[in-house]
PDB file of C-alpha atoms in Angstrom:
ATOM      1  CA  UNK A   1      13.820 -13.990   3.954  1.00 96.00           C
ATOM      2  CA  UNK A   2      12.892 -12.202   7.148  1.00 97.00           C
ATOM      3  CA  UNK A   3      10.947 -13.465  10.244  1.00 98.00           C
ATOM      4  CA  UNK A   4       9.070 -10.616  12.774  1.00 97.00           C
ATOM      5  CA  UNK A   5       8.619 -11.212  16.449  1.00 96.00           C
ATOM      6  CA  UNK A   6       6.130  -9.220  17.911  1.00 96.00           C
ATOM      7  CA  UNK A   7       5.357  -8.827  21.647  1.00 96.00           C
ATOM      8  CA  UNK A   8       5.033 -11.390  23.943  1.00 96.00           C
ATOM      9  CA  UNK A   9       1.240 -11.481  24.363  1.00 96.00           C
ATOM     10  CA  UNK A  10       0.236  -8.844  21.613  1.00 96.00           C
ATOM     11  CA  UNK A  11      -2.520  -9.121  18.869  1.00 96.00           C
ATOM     12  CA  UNK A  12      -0.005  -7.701  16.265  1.00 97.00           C
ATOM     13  CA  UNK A  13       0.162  -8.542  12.784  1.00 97.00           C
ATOM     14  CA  UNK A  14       2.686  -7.699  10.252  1.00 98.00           C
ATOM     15  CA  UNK A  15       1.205  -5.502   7.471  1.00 98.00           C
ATOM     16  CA  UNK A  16       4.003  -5.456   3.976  1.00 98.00           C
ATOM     17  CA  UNK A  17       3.772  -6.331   0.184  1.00 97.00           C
ATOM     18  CA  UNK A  18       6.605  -9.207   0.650  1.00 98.00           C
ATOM     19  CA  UNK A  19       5.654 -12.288  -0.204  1.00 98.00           C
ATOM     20  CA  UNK A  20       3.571 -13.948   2.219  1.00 96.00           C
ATOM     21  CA  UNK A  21       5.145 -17.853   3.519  1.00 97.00           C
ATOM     22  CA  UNK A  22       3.170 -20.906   5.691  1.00 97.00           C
ATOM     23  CA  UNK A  23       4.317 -18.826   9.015  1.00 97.00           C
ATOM     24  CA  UNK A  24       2.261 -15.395   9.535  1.00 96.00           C
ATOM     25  CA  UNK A  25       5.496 -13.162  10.539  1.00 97.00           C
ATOM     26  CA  UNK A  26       7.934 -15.077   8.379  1.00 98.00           C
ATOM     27  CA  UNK A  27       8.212 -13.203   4.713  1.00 98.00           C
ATOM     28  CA  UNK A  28      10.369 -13.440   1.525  1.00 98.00           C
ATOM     29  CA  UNK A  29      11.626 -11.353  -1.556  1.00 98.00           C
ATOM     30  CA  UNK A  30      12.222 -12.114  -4.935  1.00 96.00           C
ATOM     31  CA  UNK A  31      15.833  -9.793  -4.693  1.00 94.00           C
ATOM     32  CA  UNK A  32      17.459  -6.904  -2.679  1.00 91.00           C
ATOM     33  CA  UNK A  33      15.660  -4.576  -5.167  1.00 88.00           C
ATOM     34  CA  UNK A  34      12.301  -5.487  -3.735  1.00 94.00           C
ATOM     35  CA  UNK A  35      12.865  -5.742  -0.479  1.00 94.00           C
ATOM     36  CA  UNK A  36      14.208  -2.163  -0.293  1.00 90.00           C
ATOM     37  CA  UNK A  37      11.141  -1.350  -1.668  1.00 90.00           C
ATOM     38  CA  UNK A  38       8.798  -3.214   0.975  1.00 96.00           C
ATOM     39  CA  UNK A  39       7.100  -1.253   3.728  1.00 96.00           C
ATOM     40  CA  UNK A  40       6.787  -3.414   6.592  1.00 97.00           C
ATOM     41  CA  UNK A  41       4.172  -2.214   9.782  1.00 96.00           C
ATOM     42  CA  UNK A  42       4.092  -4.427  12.845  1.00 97.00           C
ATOM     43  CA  UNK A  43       1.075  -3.483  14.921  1.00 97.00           C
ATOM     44  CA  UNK A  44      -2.492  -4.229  15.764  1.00 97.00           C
ATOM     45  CA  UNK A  45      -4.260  -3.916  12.638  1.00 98.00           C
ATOM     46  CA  UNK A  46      -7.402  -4.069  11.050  1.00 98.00           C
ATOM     47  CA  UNK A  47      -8.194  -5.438   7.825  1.00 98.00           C
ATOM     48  CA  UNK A  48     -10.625  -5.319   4.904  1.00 98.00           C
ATOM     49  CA  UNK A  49      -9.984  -6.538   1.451  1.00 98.00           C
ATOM     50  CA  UNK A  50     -11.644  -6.965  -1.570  1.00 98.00           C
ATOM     51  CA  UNK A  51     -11.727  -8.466  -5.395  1.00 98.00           C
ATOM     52  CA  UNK A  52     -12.436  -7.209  -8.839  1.00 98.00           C
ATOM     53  CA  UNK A  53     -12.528  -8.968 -11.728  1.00 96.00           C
ATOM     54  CA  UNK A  54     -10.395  -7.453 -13.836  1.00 96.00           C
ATOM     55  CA  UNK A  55     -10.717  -9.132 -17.472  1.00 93.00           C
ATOM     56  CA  UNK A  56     -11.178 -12.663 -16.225  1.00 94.00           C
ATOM     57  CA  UNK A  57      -8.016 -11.922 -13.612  1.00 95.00           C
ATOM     58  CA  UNK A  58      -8.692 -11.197 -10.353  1.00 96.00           C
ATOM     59  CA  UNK A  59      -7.206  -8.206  -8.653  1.00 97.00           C
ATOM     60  CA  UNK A  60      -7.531  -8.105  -4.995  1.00 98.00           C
ATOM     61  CA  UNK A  61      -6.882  -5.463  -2.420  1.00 98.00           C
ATOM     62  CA  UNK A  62      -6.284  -5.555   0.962  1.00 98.00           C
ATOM     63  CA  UNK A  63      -6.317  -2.093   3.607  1.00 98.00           C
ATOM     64  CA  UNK A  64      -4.417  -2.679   6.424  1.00 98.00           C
ATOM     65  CA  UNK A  65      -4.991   0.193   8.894  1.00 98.00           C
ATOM     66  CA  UNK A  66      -3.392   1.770  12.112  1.00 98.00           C
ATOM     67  CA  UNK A  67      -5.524   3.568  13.550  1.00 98.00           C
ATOM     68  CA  UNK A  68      -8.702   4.645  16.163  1.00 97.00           C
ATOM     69  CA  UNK A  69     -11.200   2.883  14.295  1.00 98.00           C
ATOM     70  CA  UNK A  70     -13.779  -0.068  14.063  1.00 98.00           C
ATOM     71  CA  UNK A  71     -13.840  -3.115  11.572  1.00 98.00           C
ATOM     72  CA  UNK A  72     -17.063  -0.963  10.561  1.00 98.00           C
ATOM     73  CA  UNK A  73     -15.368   2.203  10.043  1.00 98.00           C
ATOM     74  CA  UNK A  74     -12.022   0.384   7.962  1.00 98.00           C
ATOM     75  CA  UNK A  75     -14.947  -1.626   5.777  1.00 98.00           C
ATOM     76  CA  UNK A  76     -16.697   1.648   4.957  1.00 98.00           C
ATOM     77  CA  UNK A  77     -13.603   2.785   4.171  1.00 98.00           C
ATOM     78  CA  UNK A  78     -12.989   0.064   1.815  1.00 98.00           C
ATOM     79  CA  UNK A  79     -16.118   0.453  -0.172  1.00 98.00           C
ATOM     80  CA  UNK A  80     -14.991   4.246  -1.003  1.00 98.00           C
ATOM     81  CA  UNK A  81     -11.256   2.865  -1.800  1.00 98.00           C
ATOM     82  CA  UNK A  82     -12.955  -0.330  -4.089  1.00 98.00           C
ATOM     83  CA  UNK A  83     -14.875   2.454  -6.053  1.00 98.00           C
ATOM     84  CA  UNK A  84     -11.700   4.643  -6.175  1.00 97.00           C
ATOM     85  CA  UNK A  85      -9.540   1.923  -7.779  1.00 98.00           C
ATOM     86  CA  UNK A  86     -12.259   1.312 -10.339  1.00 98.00           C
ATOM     87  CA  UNK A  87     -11.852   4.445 -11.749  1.00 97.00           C
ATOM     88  CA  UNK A  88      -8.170   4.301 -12.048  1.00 97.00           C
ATOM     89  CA  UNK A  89      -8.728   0.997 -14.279  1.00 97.00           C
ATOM     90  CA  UNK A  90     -10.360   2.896 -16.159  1.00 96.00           C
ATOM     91  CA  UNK A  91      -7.836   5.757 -17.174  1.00 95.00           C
ATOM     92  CA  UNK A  92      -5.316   2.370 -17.628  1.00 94.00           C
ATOM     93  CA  UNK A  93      -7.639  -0.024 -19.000  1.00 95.00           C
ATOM     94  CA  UNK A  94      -6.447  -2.949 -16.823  1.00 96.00           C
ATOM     95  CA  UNK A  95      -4.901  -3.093 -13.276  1.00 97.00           C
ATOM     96  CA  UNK A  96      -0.961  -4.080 -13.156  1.00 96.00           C
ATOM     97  CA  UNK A  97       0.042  -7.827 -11.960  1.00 95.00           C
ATOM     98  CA  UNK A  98       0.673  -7.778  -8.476  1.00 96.00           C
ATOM     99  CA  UNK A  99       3.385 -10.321  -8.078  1.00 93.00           C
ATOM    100  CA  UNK A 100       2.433 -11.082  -4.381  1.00 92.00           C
ATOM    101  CA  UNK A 101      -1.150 -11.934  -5.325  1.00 93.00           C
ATOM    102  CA  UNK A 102      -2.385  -8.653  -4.200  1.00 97.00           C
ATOM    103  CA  UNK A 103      -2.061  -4.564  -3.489  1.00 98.00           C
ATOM    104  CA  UNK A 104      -1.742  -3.551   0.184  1.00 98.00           C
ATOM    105  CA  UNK A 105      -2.761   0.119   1.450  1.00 98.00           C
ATOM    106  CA  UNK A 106      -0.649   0.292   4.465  1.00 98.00           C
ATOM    107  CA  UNK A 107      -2.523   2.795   6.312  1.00 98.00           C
ATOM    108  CA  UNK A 108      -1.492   4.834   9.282  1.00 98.00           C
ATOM    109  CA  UNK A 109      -4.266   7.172  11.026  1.00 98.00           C
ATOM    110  CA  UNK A 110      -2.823   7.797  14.698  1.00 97.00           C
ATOM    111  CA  UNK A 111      -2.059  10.755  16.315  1.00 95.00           C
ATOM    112  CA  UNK A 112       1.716  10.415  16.613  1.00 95.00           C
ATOM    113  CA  UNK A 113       2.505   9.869  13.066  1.00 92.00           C
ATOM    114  CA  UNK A 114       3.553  12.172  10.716  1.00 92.00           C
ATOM    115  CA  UNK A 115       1.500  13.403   7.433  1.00 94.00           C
ATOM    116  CA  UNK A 116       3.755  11.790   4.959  1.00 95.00           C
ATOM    117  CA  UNK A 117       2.811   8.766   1.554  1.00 96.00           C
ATOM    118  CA  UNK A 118       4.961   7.075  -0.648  1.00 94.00           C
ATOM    119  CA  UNK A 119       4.184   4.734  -3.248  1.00 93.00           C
ATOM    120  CA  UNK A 120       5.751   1.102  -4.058  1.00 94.00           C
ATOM    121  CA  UNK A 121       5.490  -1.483  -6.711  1.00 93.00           C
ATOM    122  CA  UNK A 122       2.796  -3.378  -4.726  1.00 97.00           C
ATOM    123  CA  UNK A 123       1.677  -1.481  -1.810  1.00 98.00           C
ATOM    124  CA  UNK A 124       1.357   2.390  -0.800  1.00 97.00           C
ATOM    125  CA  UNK A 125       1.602   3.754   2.882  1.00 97.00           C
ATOM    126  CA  UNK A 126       0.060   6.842   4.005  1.00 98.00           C
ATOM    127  CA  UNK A 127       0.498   8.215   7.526  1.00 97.00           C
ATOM    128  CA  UNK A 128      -1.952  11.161   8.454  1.00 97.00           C
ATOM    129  CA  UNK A 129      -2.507  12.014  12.093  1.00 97.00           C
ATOM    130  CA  UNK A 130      -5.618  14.539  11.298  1.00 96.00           C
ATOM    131  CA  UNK A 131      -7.425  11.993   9.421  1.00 97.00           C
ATOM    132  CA  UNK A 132     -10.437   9.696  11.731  1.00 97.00           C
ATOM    133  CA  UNK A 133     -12.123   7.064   9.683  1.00 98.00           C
ATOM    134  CA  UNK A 134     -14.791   7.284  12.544  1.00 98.00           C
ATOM    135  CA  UNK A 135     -16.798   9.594  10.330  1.00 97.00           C
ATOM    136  CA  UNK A 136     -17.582   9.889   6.727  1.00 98.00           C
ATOM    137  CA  UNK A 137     -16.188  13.061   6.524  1.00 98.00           C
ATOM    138  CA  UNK A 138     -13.139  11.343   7.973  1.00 97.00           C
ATOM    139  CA  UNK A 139     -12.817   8.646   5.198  1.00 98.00           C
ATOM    140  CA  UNK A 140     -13.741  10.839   2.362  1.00 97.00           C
ATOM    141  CA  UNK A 141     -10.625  12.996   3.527  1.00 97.00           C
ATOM    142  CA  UNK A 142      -7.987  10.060   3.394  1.00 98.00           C
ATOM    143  CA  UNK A 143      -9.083   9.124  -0.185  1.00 98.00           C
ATOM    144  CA  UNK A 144      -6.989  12.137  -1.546  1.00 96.00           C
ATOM    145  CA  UNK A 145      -4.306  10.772  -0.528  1.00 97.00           C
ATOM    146  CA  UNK A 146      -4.970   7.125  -0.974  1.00 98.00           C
ATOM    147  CA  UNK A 147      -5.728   7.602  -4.705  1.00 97.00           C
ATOM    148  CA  UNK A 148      -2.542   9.982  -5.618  1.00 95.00           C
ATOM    149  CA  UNK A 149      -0.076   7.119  -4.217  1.00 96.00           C
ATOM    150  CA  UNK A 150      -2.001   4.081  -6.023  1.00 97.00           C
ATOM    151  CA  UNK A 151      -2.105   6.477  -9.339  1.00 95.00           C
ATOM    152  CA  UNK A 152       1.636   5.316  -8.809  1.00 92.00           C
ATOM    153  CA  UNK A 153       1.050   1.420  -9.817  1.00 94.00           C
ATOM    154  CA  UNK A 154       0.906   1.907 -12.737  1.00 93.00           C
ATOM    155  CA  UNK A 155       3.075   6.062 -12.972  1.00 88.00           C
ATOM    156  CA  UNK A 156       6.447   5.643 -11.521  1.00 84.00           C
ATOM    157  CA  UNK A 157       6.288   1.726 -10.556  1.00 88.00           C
ATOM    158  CA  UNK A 158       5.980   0.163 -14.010  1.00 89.00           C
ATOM    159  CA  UNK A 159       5.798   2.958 -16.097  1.00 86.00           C
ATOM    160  CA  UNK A 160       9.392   4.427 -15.133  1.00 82.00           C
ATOM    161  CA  UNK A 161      11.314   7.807 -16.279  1.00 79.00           C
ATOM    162  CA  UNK A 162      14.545   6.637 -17.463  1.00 78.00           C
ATOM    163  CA  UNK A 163      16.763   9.077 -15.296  1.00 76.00           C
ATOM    164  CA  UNK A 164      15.291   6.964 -12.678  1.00 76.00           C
ATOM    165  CA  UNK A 165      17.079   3.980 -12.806  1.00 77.00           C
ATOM    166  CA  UNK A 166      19.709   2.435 -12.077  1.00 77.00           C
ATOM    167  CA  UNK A 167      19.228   2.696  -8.387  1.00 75.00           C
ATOM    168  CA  UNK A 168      22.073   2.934  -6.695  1.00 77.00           C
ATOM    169  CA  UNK A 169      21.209   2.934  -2.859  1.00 75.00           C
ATOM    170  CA  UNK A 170      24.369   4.362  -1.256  1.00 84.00           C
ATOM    171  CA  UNK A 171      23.186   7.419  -2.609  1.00 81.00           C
ATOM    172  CA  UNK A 172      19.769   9.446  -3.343  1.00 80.00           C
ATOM    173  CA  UNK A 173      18.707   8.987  -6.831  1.00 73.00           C
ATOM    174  CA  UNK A 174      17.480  12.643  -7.773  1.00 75.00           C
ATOM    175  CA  UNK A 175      15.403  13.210 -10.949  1.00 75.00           C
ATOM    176  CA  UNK A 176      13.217  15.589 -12.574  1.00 76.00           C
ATOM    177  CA  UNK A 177      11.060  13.549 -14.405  1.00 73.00           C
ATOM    178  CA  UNK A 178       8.882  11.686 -12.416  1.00 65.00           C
ATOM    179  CA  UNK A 179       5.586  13.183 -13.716  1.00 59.00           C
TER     180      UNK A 179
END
C-alpha cells in the first residue's frame, strides 16, 4: 500500500497502473514485483479515456497527460491513440487482461523533461519535451512513440524472453533477447 500527499492547495492527481482504493491518492499492489514495475506521476493532469469492446470484454484506456495542452487537445489525442490500439488488436487478435481494470498512457509533454519511454505490464510512460499536442502535427508526432511502448503489452510484458527473468533487483538484468 502507498498513500500520496500532494500540495497543500494543488489540483494534482496521481497518475500510476497500481490498483486504484476508495481514497484518490491512496494505492495498492498485488506484490513487490508489481510495484517495482508501477510508474507513479503526481501532477496536474488531464485525462481522457476510452472503451472497446474487445470480444464481449471491455478494454478501457485511460491518457493521463503532463503537459501545455487543453482537455480538447488530450481528447483529440485520444481519438488518434483509440484508433492506434485497434490496430495492435489486430496483429494479437485480442487485447491482454489488465489486472487493474484498465491501461494507463502516462504521458509527459513539458519542456523540462527528458525524451525517454518505457513500457510496463499495465501502463507505458513517455516523456518528450519537443512534442505539443496543441497541433495535429503535434499529436500525430507522439503516436510513434506511444504505439512502440504499448506494442510492449503484449512483447516483453506477457510474452517474455526467458533470459529475462528471474529479476533480481540489486542488480541490472541484461539480455539480448528482448525482440
Amino acid at each position: 500500500e502507498i498513500a500520496f500527499t500532494p500540495p497543500a492547495g494543488s489540483d494534482w492527481s496521481v497518475g500510476t497502473q497500481l490498483f486504484a482504493t476508495a481514497n484518490r491518492f491512496a494505492f495498492t499492489a498485488p506484490n513487490l514485483q508489481y510495484f517495482m514495475d508501477s510508474p507513479t506521476e503526481l501532477a496536474r493532469l488531464i485525462e481522457s479515456a476510452f472503451t472497446i469492446d474487445d470480444g464481449g470484454r471491455a478494454a478501457r484506456f485511460r491518457l493521463l497527460v503532463h503537459a501545455d495542452a487543453t482537455q480538447a487537445d488530450v481528447d483529440a489525442l485520444a481519438v488518434l491513440v483509440e484508433r492506434l490500439v485497434r490496430e495492435h488488436r489486430a496483429v494479437f487478435g485480442r487485447f491482454p487482461v489488465f489486472e487493474p481494470g484498465s491501461y494507463t498512457f502516462l504521458l509527459d509533454y513539458v519542456a523540462w523533461g527528458e525524451g525517454d519511454a518505457m513500457e510496463h505490464r499495465n501502463s507505458t510512460y513517455v516523456t518528450d519535451p519537443s512534442v505539443s499536442l496543441r497541433t495535429a502535427a503535434g499529436r500525430e508526432r507522439a503516436l510513434d512513440t506511444i504505439s512502440h511502448e504499448f506494442f510492449h503489452a503484449w512483447n516483453v510484458e506477457r510474452i517474455r524472453p526467458a533470459g529475462l527473468e528471474p529479476f533480481d533487483f540489486t542488480r541490472e538484468n541484461i539480455t539480448c533477447c528482448l525482440w
